Coordinates of N, CA and C in Angstrom, one line a residue:
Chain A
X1 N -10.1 23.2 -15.2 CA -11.0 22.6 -14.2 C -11.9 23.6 -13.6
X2 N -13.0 23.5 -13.7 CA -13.8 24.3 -13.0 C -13.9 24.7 -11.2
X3 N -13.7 25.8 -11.1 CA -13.0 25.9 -9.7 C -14.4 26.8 -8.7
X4 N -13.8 26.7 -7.3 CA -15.0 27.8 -6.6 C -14.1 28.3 -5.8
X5 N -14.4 29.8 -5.7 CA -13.4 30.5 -4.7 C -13.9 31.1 -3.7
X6 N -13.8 31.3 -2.3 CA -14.1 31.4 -1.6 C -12.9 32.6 -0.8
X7 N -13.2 33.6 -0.9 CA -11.8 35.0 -0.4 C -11.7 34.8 1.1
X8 N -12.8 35.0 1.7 CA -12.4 34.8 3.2 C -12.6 33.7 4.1
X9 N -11.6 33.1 4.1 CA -11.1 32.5 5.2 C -11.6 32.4 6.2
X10 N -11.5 33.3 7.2 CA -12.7 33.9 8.4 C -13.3 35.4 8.6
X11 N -14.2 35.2 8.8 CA -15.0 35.9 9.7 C -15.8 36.3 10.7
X12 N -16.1 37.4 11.3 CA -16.8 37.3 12.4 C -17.9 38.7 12.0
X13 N -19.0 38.3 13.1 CA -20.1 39.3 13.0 C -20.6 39.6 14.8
X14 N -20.9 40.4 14.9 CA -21.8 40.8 16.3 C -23.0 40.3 15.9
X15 N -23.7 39.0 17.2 CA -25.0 38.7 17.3 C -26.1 40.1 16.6
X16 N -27.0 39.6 16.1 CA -28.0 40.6 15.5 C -27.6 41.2 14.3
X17 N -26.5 41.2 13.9 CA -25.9 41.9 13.0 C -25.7 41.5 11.2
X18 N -25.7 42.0 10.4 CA -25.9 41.1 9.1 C -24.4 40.7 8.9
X19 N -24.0 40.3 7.4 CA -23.1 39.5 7.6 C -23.1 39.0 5.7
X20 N -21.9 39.1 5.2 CA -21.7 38.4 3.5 C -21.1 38.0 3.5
X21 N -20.9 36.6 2.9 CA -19.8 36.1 2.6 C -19.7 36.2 1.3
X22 N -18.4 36.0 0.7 CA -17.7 36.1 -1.2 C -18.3 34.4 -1.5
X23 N -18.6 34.3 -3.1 CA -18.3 33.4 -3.6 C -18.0 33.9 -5.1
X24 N -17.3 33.6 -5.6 CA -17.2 33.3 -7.0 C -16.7 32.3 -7.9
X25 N -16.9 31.6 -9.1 CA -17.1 30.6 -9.6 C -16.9 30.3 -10.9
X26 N -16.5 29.7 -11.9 CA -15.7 29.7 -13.0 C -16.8 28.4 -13.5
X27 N -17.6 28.4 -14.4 CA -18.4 27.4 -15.5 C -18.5 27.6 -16.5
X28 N -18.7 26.7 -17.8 CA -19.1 27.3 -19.1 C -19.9 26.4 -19.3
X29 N -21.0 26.0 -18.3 CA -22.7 26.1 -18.5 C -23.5 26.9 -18.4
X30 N -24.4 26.6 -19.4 CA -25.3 27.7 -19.1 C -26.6 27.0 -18.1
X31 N -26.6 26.9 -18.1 CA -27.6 26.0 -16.8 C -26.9 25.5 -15.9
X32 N -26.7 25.7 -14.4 CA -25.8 25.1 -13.2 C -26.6 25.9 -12.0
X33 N -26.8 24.9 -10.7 CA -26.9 25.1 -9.8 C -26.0 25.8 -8.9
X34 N -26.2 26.3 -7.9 CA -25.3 26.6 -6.9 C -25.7 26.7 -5.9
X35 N -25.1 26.7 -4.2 CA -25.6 25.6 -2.9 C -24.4 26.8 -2.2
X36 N -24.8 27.1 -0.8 CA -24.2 27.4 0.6 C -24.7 26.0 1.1
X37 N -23.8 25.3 1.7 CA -23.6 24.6 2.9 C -23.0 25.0 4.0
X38 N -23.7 24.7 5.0 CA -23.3 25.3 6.4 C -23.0 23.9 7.4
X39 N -21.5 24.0 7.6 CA -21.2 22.7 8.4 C -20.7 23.4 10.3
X40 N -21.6 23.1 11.1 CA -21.3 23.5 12.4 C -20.0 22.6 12.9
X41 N -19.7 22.9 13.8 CA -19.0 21.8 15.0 C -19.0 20.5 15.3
X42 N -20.4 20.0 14.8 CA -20.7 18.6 14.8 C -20.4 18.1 13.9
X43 N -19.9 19.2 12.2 CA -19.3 18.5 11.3 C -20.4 18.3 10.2
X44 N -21.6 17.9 10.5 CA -22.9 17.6 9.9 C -22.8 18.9 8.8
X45 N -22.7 18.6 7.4 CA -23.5 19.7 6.2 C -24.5 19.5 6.4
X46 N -25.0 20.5 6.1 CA -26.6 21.0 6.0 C -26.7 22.3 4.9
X47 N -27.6 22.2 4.3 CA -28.0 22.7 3.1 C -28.4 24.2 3.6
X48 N -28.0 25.5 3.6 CA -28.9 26.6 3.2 C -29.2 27.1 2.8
X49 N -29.0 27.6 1.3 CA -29.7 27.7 0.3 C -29.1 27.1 -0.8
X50 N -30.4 27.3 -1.8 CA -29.5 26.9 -3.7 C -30.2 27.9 -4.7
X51 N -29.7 28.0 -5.4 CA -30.5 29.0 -6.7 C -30.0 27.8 -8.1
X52 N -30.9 28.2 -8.7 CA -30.5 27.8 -10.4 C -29.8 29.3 -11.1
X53 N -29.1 28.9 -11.9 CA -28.8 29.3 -12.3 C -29.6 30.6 -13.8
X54 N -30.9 29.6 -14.1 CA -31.9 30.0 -15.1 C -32.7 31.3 -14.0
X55 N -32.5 31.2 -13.2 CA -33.2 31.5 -12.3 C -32.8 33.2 -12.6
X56 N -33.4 34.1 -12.8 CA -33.3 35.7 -12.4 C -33.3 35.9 -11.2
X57 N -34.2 35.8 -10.0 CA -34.9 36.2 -8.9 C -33.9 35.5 -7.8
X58 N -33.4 36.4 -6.9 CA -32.4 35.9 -5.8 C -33.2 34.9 -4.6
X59 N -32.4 33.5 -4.3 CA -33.0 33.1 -3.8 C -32.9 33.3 -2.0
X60 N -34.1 32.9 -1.5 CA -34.7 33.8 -0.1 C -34.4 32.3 0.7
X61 N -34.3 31.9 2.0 CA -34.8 31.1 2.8 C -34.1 31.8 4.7
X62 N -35.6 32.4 4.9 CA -35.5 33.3 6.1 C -34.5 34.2 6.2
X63 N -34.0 34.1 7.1 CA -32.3 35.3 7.5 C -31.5 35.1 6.6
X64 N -31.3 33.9 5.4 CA -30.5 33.8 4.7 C -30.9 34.0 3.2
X65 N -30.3 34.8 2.3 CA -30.8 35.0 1.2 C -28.6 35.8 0.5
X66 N -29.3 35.2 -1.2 CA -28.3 35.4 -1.6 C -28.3 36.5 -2.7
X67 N -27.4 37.2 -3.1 CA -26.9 38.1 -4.8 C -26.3 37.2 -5.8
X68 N -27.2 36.5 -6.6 CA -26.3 35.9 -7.1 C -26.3 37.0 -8.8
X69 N -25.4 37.4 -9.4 CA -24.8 37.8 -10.3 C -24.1 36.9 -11.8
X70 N -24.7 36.4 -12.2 CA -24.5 35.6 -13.0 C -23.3 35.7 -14.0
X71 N -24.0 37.2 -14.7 CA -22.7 37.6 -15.8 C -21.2 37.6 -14.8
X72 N -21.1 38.2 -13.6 CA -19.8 37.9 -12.8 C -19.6 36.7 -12.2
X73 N -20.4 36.2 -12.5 CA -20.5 34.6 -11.3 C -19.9 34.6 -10.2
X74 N -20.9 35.8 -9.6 CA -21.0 35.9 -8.1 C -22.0 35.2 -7.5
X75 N -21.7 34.7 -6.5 CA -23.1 34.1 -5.3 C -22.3 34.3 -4.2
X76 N -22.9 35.7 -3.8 CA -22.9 36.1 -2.2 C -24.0 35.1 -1.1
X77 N -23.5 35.2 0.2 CA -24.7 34.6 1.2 C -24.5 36.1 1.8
X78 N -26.0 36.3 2.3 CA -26.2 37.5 3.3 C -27.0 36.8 4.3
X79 N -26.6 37.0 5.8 CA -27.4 36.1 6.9 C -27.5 37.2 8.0
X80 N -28.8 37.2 7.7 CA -29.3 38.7 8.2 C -29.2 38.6 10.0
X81 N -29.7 39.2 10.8 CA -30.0 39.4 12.2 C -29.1 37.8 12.9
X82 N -27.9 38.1 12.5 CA -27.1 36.5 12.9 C -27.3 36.4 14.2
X83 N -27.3 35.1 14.0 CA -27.5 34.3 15.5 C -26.4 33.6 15.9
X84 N -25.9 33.6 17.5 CA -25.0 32.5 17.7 C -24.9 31.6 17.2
X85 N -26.0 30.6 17.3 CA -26.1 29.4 16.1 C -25.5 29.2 14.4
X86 N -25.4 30.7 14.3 CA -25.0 30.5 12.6 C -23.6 30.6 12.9
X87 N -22.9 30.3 13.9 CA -21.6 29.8 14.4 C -21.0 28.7 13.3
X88 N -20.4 28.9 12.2 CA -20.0 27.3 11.7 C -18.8 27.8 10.3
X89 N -18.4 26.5 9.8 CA -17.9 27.1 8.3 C -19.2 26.8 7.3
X90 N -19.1 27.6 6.1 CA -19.7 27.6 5.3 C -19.1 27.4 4.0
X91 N -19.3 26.6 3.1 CA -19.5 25.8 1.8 C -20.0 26.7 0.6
X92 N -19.5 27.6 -0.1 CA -20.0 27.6 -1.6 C -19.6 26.5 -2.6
X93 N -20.8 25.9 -3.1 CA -20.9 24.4 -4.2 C -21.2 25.0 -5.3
X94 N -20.9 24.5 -6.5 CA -21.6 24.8 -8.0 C -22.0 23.4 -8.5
X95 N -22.6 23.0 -9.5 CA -22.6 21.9 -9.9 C -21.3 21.9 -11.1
X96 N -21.6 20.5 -11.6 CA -19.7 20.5 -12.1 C -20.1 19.7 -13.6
X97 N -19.8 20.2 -14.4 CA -19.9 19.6 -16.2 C -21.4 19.1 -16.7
X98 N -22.8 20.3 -16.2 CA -23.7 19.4 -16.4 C -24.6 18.4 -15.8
X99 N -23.2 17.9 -14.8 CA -23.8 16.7 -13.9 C -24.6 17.5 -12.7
X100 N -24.9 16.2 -11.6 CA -24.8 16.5 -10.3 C -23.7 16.9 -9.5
X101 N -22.5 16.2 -9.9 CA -21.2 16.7 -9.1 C -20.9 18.4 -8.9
X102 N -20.6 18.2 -7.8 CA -20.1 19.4 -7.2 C -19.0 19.5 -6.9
X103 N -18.6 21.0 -7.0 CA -16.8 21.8 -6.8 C -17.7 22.4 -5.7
X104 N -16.8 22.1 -4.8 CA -17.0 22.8 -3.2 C -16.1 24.2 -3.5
X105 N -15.9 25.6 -2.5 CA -15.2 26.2 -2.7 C -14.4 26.1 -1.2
X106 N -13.1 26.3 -0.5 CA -12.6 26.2 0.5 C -13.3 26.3 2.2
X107 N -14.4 27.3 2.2 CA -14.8 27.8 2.8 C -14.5 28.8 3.8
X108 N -15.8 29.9 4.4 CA -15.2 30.3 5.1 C -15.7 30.3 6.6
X109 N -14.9 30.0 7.5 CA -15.3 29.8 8.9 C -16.0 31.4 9.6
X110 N -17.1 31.3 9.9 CA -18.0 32.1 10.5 C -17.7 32.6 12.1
X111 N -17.9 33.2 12.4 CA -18.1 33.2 14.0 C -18.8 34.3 14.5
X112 N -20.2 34.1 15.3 CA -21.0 35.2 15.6 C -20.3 35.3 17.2
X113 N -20.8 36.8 17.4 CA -20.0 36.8 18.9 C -21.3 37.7 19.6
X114 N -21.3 36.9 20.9 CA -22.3 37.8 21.5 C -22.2 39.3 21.6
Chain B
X1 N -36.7 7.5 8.8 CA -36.1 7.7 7.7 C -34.8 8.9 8.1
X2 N -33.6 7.9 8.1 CA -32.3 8.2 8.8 C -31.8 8.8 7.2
X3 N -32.2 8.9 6.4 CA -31.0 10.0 5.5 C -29.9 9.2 5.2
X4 N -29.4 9.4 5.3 CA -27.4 9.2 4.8 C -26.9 8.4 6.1
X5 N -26.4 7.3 6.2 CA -25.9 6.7 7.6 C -24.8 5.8 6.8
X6 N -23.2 6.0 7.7 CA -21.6 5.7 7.6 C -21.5 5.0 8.8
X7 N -20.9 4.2 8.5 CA -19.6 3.5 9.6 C -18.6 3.3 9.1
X8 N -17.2 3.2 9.9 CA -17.7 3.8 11.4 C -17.2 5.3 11.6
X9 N -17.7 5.7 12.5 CA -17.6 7.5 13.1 C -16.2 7.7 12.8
X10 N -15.6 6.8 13.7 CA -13.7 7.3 13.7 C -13.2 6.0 13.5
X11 N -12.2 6.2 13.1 CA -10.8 4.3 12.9 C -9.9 5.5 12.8
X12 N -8.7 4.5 13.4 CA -7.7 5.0 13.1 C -6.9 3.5 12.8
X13 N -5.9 3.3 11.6 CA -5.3 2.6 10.9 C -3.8 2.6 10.7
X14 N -3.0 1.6 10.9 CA -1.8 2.0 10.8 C -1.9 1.7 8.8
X15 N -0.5 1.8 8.6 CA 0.2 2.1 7.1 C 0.2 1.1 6.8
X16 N -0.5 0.8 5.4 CA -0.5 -0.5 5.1 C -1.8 -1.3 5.0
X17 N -2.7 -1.2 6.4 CA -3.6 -1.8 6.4 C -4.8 -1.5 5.8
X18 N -6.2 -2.3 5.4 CA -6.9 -2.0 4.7 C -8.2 -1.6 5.6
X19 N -9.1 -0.9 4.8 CA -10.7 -1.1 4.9 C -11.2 -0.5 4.3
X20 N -12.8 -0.5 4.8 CA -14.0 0.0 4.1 C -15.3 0.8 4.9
X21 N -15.0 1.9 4.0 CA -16.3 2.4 4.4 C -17.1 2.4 4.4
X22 N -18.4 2.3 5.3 CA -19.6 2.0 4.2 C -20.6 3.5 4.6
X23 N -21.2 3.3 3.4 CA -22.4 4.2 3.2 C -24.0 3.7 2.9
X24 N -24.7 4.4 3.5 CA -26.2 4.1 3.0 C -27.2 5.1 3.2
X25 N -28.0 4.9 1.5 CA -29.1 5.8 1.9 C -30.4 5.3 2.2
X26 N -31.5 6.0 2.5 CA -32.9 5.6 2.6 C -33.8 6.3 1.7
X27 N -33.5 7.1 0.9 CA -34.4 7.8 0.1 C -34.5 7.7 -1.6
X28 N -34.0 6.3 -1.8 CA -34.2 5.8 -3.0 C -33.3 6.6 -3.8
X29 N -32.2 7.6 -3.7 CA -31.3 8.3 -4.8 C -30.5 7.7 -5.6
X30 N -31.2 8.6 -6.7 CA -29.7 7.5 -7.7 C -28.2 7.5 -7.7
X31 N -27.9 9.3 -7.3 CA -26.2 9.3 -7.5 C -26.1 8.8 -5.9
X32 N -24.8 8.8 -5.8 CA -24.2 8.8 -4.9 C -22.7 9.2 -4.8
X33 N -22.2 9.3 -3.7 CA -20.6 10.8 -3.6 C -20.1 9.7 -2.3
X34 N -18.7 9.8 -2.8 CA -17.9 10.0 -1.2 C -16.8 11.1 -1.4
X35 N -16.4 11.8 -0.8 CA -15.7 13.2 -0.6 C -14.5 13.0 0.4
X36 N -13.8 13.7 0.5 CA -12.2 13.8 1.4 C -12.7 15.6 2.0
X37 N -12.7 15.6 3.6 CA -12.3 17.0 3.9 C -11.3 17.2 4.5
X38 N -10.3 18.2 4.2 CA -9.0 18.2 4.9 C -8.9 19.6 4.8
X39 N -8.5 19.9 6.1 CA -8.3 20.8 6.6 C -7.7 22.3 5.5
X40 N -8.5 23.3 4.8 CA -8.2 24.2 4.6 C -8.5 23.8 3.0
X41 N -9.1 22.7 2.6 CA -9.3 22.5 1.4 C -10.8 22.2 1.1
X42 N -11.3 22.4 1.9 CA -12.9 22.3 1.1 C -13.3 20.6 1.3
X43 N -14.4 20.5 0.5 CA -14.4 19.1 0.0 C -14.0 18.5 -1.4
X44 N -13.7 17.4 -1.1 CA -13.1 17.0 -2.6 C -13.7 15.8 -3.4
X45 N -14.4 15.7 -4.0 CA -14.6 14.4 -4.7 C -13.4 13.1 -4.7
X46 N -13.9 12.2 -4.4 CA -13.4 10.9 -4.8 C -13.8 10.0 -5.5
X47 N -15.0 9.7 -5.5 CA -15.5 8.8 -6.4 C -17.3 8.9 -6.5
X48 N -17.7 8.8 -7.6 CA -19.0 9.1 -8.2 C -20.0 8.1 -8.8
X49 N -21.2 7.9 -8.0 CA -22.1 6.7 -9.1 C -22.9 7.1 -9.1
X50 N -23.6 7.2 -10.3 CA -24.7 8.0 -10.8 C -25.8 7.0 -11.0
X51 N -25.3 5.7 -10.5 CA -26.6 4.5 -10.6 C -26.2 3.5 -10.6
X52 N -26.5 2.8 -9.9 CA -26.4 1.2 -9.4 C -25.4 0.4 -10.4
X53 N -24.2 0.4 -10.5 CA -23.5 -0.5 -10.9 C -22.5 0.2 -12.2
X54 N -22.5 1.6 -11.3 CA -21.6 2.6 -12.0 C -21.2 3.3 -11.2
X55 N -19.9 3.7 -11.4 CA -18.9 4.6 -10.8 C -18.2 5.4 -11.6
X56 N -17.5 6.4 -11.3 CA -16.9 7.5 -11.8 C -15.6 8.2 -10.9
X57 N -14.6 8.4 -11.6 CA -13.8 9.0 -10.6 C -14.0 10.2 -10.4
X58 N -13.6 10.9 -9.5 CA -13.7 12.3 -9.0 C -12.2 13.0 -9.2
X59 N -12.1 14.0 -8.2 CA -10.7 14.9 -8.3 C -9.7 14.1 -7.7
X60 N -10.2 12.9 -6.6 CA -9.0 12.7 -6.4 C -9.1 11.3 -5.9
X61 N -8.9 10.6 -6.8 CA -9.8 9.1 -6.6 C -8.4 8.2 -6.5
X62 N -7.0 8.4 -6.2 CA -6.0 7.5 -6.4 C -5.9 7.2 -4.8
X63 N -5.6 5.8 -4.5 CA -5.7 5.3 -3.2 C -6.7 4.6 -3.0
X64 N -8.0 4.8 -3.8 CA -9.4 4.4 -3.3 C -10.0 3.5 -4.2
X65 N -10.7 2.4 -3.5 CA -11.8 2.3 -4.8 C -13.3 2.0 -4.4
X66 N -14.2 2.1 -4.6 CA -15.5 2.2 -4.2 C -16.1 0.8 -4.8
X67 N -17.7 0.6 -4.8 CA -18.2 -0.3 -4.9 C -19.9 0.1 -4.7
X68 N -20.8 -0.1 -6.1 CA -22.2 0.2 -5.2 C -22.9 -1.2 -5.6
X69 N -22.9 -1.3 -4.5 CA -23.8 -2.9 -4.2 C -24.8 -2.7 -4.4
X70 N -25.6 -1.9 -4.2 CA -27.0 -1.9 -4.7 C -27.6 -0.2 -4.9
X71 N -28.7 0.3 -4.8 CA -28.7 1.5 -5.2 C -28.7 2.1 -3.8
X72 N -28.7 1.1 -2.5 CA -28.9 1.8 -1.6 C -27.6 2.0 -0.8
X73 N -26.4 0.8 -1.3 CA -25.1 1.4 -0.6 C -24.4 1.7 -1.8
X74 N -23.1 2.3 -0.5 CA -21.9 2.8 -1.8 C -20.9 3.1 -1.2
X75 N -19.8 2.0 -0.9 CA -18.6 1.6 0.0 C -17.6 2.6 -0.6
X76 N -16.5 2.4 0.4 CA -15.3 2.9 0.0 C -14.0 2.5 0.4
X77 N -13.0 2.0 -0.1 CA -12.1 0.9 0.2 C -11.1 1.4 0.0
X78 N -10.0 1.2 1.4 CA -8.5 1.9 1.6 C -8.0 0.5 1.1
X79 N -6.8 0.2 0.0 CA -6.3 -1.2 0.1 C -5.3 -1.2 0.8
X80 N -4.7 -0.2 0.5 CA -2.9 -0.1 1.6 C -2.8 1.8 2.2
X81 N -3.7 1.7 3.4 CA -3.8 3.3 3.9 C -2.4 3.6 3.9
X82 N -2.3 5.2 3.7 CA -1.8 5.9 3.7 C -1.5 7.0 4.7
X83 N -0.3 7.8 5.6 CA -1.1 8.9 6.2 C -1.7 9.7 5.4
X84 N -1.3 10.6 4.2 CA -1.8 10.6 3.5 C -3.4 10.7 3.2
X85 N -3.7 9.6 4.2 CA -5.5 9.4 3.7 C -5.6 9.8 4.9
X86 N -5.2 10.3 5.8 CA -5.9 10.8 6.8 C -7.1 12.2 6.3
X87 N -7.9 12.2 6.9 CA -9.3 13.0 6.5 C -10.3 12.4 6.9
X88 N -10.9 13.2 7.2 CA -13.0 13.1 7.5 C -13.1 12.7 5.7
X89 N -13.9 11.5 5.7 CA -15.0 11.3 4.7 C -16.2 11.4 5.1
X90 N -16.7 12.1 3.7 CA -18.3 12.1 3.7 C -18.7 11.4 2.7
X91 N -19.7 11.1 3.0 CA -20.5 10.2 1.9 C -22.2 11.6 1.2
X92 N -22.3 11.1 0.4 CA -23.2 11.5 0.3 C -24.7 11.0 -0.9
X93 N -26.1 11.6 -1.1 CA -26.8 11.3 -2.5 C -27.1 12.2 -2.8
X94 N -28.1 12.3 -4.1 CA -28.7 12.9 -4.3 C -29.6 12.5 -6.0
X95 N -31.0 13.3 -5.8 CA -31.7 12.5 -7.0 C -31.7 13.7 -8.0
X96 N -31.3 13.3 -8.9 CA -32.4 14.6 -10.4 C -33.2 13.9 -11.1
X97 N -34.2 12.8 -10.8 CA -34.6 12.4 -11.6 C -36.5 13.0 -11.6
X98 N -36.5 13.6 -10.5 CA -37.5 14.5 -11.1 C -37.0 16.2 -10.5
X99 N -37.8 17.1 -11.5 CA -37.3 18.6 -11.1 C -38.5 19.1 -10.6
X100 N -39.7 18.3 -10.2 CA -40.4 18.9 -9.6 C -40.8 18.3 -8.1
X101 N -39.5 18.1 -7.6 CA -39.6 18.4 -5.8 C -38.2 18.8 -5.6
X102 N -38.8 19.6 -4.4 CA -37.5 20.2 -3.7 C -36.8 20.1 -3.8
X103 N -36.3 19.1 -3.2 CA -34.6 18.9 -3.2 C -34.0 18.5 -4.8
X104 N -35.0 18.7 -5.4 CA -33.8 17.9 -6.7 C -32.6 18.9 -6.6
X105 N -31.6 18.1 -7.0 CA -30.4 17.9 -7.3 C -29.8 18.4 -5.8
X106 N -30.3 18.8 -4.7 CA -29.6 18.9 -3.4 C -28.5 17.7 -3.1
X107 N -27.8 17.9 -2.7 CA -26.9 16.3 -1.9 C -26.8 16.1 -0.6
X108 N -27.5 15.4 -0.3 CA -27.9 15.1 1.4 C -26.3 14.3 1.9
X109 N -25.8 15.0 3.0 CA -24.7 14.6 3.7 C -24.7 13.5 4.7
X110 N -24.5 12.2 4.7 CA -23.8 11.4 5.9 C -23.1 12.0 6.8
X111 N -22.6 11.8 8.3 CA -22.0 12.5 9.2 C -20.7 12.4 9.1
X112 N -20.0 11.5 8.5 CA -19.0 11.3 8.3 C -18.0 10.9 9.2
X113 N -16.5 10.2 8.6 CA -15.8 9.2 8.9 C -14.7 10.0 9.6
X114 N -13.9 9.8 10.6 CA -13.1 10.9 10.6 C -11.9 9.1 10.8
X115 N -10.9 9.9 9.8 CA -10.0 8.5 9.5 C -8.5 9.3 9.6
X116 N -7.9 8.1 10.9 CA -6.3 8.4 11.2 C -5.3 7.6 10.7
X117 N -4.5 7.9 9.7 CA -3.5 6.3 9.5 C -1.9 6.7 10.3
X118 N -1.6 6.3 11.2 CA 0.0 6.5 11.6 C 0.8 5.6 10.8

């Protein structure tokens, strides 16, 4: 079964400070997505970022941008100048046989500190 | 244009008894997800429809059975809860049917169920 692993559990960062989380991932597609979700306190997922797989070029969206490493099937998140708000757990997803379905990986709970 | 909308927020159910969850979207997607989160496990698939009047099981689809009435809901039915089924559900969609907007293949989240059975 195609799996997503997620190593840390928790972490914490000092406000302003950068910040990685692990993902790594087990597929034998060659074409597959992959997704950070970020679920705060309110519980609400919210999407912040995805890369393709086809894709060479790491994908960017502001403070947050990833490594993704294909041949290791790594997809790091880096969340630059953290903000209290990026307070939450986070979600590494892949897509799953092809489809749309997604393998979540456990996640890991964030915590910025002033 | 509300996205993903569940009822209800919280139930709690004793052992035995049944219901349903419901889900809906507004953005015309074809698949549709409901998910199990429990504590220290991630999210899990339960059940999967990739289009109006199809379903699919997921990783852990025993206890449940779903239903998409149309392409814009997509229930989910305890017949004899369990504690066991205690967990937040989420519902969710998402479209691939074109790869040239944004979100293709993203999965937009509902806020989800948070469900107690004693």
């Amino acid at each position: 079964a195609q799996t997503v692993t997620q190593s840390q559990p928790e972490m914490s960062v000092q406000e302003a400070e950068t910040v990685t989380l692990s993902c790594t991932y087990d597929t034998s597609e060659s074409n597959y997505y992959l997704f950070w979700y970020k679920q705060p306190p309110s519980r609400q997922m919210i999407l912040v970022i995805r890369q393709e797989a086809y894709k060479q070029q790491n994908a960017t969206e502001n403070r947050f941008s990833v490594n993704f490493q294909k041949a290791a099937k790594s997809f790091s998140l880096k969340i630059s100048d953290s903000q209290l708000g990026d307070t939450a757990m986070y979600f590494c997803a892949s897509t799953q046989g092809g489809s749309e379905k997604l393998v979540f990986g456990k996640g890991t709970k964030l915590t910025v500190n002033p | 244009n509300a996205g993903v909308t569940q009822t209800p927020k919280f139930q709690v159910l004793k052992t035995g008894q049944s219901m349903t969850l419901q889900c809906a979207q507004d953005m015309n997607h074809n698949s549709m997800y409901w998910y199990r989160q429990d504590p220290g496990m991630g999210l899990r698939l339960i059940y999967y429809s990739a289009s109006e009047g199809t379903t699919d099981k997921g990783e852990v689809p025993n206890g449940y059975n779903v239903s998409r009435l149309n392409k814009r809901e997509f229930s989910l039915r305890l017949e004899s809860a369990a504690p066991s089924q205690t967990s937040v559900y989420f519902c969710a969609s998402s479209d691939k049917d074109s790869i040239f907007i944004s979100s293709y293949n993203e999965q937009f989240f509902g806020p989800g169920t948070r469900l107690t059975v004693l």
